[in-house]
Coordinates of C-alpha atoms in Angstrom, one line a residue:
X1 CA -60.5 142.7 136.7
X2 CA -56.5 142.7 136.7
X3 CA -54.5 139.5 135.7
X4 CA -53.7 139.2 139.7
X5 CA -57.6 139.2 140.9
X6 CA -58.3 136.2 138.0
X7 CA -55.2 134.3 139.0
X8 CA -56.4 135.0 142.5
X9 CA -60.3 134.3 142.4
X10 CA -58.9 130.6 140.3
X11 CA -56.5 129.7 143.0
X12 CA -59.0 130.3 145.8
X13 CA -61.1 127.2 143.7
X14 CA -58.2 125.6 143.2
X15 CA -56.9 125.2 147.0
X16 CA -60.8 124.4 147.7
X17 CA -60.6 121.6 145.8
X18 CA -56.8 120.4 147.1
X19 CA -58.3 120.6 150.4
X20 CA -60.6 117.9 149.3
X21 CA -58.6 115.5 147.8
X22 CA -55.3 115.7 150.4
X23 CA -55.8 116.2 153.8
X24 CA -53.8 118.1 156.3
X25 CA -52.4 114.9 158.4
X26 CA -51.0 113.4 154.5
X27 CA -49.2 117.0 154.3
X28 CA -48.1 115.9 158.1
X29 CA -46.6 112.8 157.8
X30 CA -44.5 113.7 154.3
X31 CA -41.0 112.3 154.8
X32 CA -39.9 116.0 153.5
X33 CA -42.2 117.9 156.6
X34 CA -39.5 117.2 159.4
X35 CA -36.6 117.9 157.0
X36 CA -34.3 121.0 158.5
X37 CA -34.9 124.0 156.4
X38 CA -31.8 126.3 154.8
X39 CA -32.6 130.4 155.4
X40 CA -32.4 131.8 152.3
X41 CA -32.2 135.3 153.9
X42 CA -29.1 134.0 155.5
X43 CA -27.5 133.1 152.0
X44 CA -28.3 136.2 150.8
X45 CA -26.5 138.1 153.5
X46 CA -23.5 136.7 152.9
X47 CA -23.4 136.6 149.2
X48 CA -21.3 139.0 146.9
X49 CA -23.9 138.0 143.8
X50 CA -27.3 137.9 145.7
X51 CA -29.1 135.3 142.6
X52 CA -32.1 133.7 143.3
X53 CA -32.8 131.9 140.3
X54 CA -36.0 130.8 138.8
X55 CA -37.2 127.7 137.1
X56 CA -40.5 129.3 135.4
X57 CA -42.1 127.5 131.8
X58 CA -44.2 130.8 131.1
X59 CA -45.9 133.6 132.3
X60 CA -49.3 135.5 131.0
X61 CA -47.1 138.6 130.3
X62 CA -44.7 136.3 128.0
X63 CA -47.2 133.7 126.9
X64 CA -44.1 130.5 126.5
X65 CA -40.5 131.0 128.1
X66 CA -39.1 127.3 128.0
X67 CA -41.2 124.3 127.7
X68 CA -38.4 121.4 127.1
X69 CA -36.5 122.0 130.1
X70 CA -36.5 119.6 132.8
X71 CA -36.4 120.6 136.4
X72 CA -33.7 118.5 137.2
X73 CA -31.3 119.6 135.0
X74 CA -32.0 123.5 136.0
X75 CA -31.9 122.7 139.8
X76 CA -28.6 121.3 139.5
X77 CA -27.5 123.6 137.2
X78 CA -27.8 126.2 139.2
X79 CA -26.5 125.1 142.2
X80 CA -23.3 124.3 140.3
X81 CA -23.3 128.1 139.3
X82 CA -23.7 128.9 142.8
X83 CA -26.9 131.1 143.3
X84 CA -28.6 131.7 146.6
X85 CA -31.5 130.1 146.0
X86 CA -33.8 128.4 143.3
X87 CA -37.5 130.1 142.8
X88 CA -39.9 127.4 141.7
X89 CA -43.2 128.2 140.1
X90 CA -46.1 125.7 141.1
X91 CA -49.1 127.4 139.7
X92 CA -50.6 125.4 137.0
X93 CA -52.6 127.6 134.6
X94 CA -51.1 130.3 134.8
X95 CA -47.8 129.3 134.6
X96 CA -47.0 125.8 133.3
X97 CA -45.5 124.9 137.4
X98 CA -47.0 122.0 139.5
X99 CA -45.6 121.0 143.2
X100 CA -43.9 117.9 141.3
X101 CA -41.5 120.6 140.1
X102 CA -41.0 121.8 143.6
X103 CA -40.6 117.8 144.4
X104 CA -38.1 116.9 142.0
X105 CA -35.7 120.5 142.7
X106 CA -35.7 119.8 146.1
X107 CA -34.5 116.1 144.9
X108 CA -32.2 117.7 142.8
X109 CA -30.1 120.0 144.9
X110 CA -29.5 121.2 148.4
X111 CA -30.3 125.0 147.6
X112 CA -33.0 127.1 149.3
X113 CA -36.3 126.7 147.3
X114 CA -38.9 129.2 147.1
X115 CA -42.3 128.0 146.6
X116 CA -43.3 131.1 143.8
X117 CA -47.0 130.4 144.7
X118 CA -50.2 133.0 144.7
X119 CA -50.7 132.2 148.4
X120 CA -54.1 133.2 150.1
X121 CA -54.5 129.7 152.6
X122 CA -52.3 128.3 155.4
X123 CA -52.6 124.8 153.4
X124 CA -50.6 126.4 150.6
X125 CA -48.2 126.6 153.4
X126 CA -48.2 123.0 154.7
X127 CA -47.9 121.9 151.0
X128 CA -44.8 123.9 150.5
X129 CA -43.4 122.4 153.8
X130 CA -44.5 118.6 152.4
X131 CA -42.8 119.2 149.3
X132 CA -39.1 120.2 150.5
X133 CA -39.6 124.7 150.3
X134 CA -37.6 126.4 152.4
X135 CA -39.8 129.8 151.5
X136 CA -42.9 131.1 150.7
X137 CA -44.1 134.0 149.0
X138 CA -46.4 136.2 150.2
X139 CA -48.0 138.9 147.9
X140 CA -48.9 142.3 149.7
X141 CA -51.4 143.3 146.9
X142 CA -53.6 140.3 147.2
X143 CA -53.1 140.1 150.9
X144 CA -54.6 142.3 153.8
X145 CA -52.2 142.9 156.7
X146 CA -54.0 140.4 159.0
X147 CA -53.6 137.9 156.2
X148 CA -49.7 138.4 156.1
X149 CA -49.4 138.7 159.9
X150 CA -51.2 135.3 159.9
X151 CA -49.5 133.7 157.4
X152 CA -46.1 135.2 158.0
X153 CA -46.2 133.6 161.6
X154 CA -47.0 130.0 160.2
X155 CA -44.5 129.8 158.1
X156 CA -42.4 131.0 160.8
X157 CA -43.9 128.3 163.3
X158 CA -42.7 125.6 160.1
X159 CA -39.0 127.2 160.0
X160 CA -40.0 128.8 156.4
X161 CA -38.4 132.0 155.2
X162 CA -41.2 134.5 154.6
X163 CA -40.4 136.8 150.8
X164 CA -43.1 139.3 151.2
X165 CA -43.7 140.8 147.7
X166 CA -44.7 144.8 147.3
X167 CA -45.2 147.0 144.4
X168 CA -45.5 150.2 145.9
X169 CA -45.6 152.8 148.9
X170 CA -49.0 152.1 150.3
X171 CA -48.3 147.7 150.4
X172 CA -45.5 148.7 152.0
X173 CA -46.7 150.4 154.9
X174 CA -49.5 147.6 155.1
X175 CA -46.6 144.8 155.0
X176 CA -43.8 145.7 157.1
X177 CA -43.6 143.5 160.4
X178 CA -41.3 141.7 162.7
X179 CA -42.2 138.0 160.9
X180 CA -40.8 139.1 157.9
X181 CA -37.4 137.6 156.4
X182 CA -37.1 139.5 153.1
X183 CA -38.7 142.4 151.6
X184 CA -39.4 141.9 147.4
X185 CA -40.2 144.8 145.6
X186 CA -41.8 143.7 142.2
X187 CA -40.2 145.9 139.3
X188 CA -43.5 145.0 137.0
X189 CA -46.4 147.0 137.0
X190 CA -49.0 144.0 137.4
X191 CA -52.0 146.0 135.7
X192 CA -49.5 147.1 132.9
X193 CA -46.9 144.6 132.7
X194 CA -44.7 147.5 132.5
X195 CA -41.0 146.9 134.1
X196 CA -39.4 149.9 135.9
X197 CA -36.1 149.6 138.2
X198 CA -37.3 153.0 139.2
X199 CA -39.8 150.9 141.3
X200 CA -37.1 149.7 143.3
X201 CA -34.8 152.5 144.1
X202 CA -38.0 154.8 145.1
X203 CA -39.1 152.2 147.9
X204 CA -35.8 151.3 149.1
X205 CA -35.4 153.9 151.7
X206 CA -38.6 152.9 153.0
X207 CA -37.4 149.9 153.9
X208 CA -36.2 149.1 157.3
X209 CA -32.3 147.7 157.3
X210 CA -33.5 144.2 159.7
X211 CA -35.3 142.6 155.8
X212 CA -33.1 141.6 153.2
X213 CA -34.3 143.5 150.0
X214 CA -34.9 141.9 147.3
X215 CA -35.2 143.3 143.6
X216 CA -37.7 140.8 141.8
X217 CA -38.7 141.5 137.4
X218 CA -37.1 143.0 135.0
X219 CA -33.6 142.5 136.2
X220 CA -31.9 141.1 132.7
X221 CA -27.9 141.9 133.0
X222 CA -24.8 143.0 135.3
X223 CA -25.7 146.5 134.5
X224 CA -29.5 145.9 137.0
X225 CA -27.8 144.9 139.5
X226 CA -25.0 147.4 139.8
X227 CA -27.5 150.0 139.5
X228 CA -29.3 148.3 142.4
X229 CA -26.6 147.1 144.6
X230 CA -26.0 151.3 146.7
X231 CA -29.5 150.9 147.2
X232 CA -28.9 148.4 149.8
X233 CA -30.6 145.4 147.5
X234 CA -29.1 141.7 148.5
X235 CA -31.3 139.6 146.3
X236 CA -32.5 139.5 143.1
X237 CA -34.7 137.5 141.4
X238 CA -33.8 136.5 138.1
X239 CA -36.6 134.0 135.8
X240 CA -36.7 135.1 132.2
X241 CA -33.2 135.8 131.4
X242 CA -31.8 132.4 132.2
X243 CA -35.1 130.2 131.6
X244 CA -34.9 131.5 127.9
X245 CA -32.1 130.3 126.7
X246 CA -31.1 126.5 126.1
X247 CA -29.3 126.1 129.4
X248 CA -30.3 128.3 132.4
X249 CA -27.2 126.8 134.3
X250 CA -24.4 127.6 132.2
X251 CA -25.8 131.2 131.8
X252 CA -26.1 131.8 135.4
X253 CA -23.0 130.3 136.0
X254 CA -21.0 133.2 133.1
X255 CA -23.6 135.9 135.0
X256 CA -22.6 135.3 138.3
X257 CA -18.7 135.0 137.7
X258 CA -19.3 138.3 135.6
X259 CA -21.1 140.1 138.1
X260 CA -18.2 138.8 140.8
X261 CA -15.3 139.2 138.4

């Protein structure tokens, strides 16, 4: 069993037992659920940098990245270094996230948040609305197509911005459909942990021109991005680098007017 199916066979135990506790109609009646959503795909489009950066505490393929940060302080710093978006983790055992992050980033700033979730219920989806997300993530390899098709069309039918996540050819060709904002292809081998940019440029062409692509792991400096840029990529998805060091802000904000410059 890979780290994905564990993650996977916990979460499904895990929104079982959310279910329980907070109904549907509390997720309704949020103050955040009628708030207008901001398109992330949009902001992408007309961005020179393309960031979508990620408030993440650790991973299971780099144990701790930053425990003693608080959300707030990386929401609003970077939306003052003006990425496209803010990626909030909000799986628990995994990876240190809650939904209060989600909460107090959307408190924090008026950028696009993407709920970085291991989704596999339409509940996951109400919760994202309830706690101020603009997007979901939807992962292709955990995911049959008439999962995504399902779920891509709620979160359409909430004004969400759908990030569907590949690795390769084959979740591809399962994944590719009209309810679809942004097309992520994952850098990192999730059996290996292995990063490869190659990953990236080989699935590009395959990709139809109406997604954004998005290049998600492994993407560290100016030099990534360059690389990834003639290959018709508009987002990237940047956690470690910035998360790592004392202030995710201030490094975002020298990356991006480095990348721009």
């Amino acid at each position: 069993m890979n780290i994905l199916d564990k993650i996977t066979l916990d979460k499904r135990k895990e929104v079982e037992l959310r279910k329980s506790l907070i109904p549907v109609s509390q997720l309704e009646q949020s103050v955040l659920f009628e708030r207008a959503t901001v398109s992330l795909a949009n902001n992408l489009r007309n961005s020179k940098s393309g960031i979508i950066a990620e408030h993440k505490r650790r991973s299971p393929s780099k144990s701790v990245i930053n425990n003693t940060l608080n959300v707030q302080d990386v929401a609003k710093g970077y939306e003052n270094a003006g990425v496209c978006g803010m990626s909030v983790l909000t799986d628990g055992k995994y990876f240190g996230g809650s939904l209060d992050d989600l909460l107090t980033a959307r408190a924090s700033c008026n950028l696009p948040l993407l709920r970085k979730e291991f989704i596999i219920d339409e509940y996951q989806l109400l919760e994202a609305k309830a706690y101020g997300a603009d997007v979901i993530l939807l992962i292709a390899a955990i995911l049959s197509r008439e999962e995504i098709k399902m779920y891509s069309e709620f979160a359409q039918s909430l004004n969400l911005n759908v990030l569907l996540e590949v690795h390769n050819e084959e979740e591809l060709h399962k994944s590719i459909m009209p309810s679809l904002d942004m097309l992520g292809v994952n850098n990192r081998n999730l059996k290996t942990f292995d990063v490869s940019l190659e990953t990236s440029k080989s699935l590009s062409g395959l990709i139809p021109d109406d997604f954004v692509k998005v290049s998600e792991s492994g993407i560290s400096n100016i030099e990534s991005i360059k690389e990834l840029q003639p290959y018709g990529y508009q987002g990237f998805l940047i956690g470690e680098n910035f998360m790592k060091t004392d202030n995710p802000g201030a490094n975002a904000t020298e990356f991006i007017k480095t990348l721009e410059g």
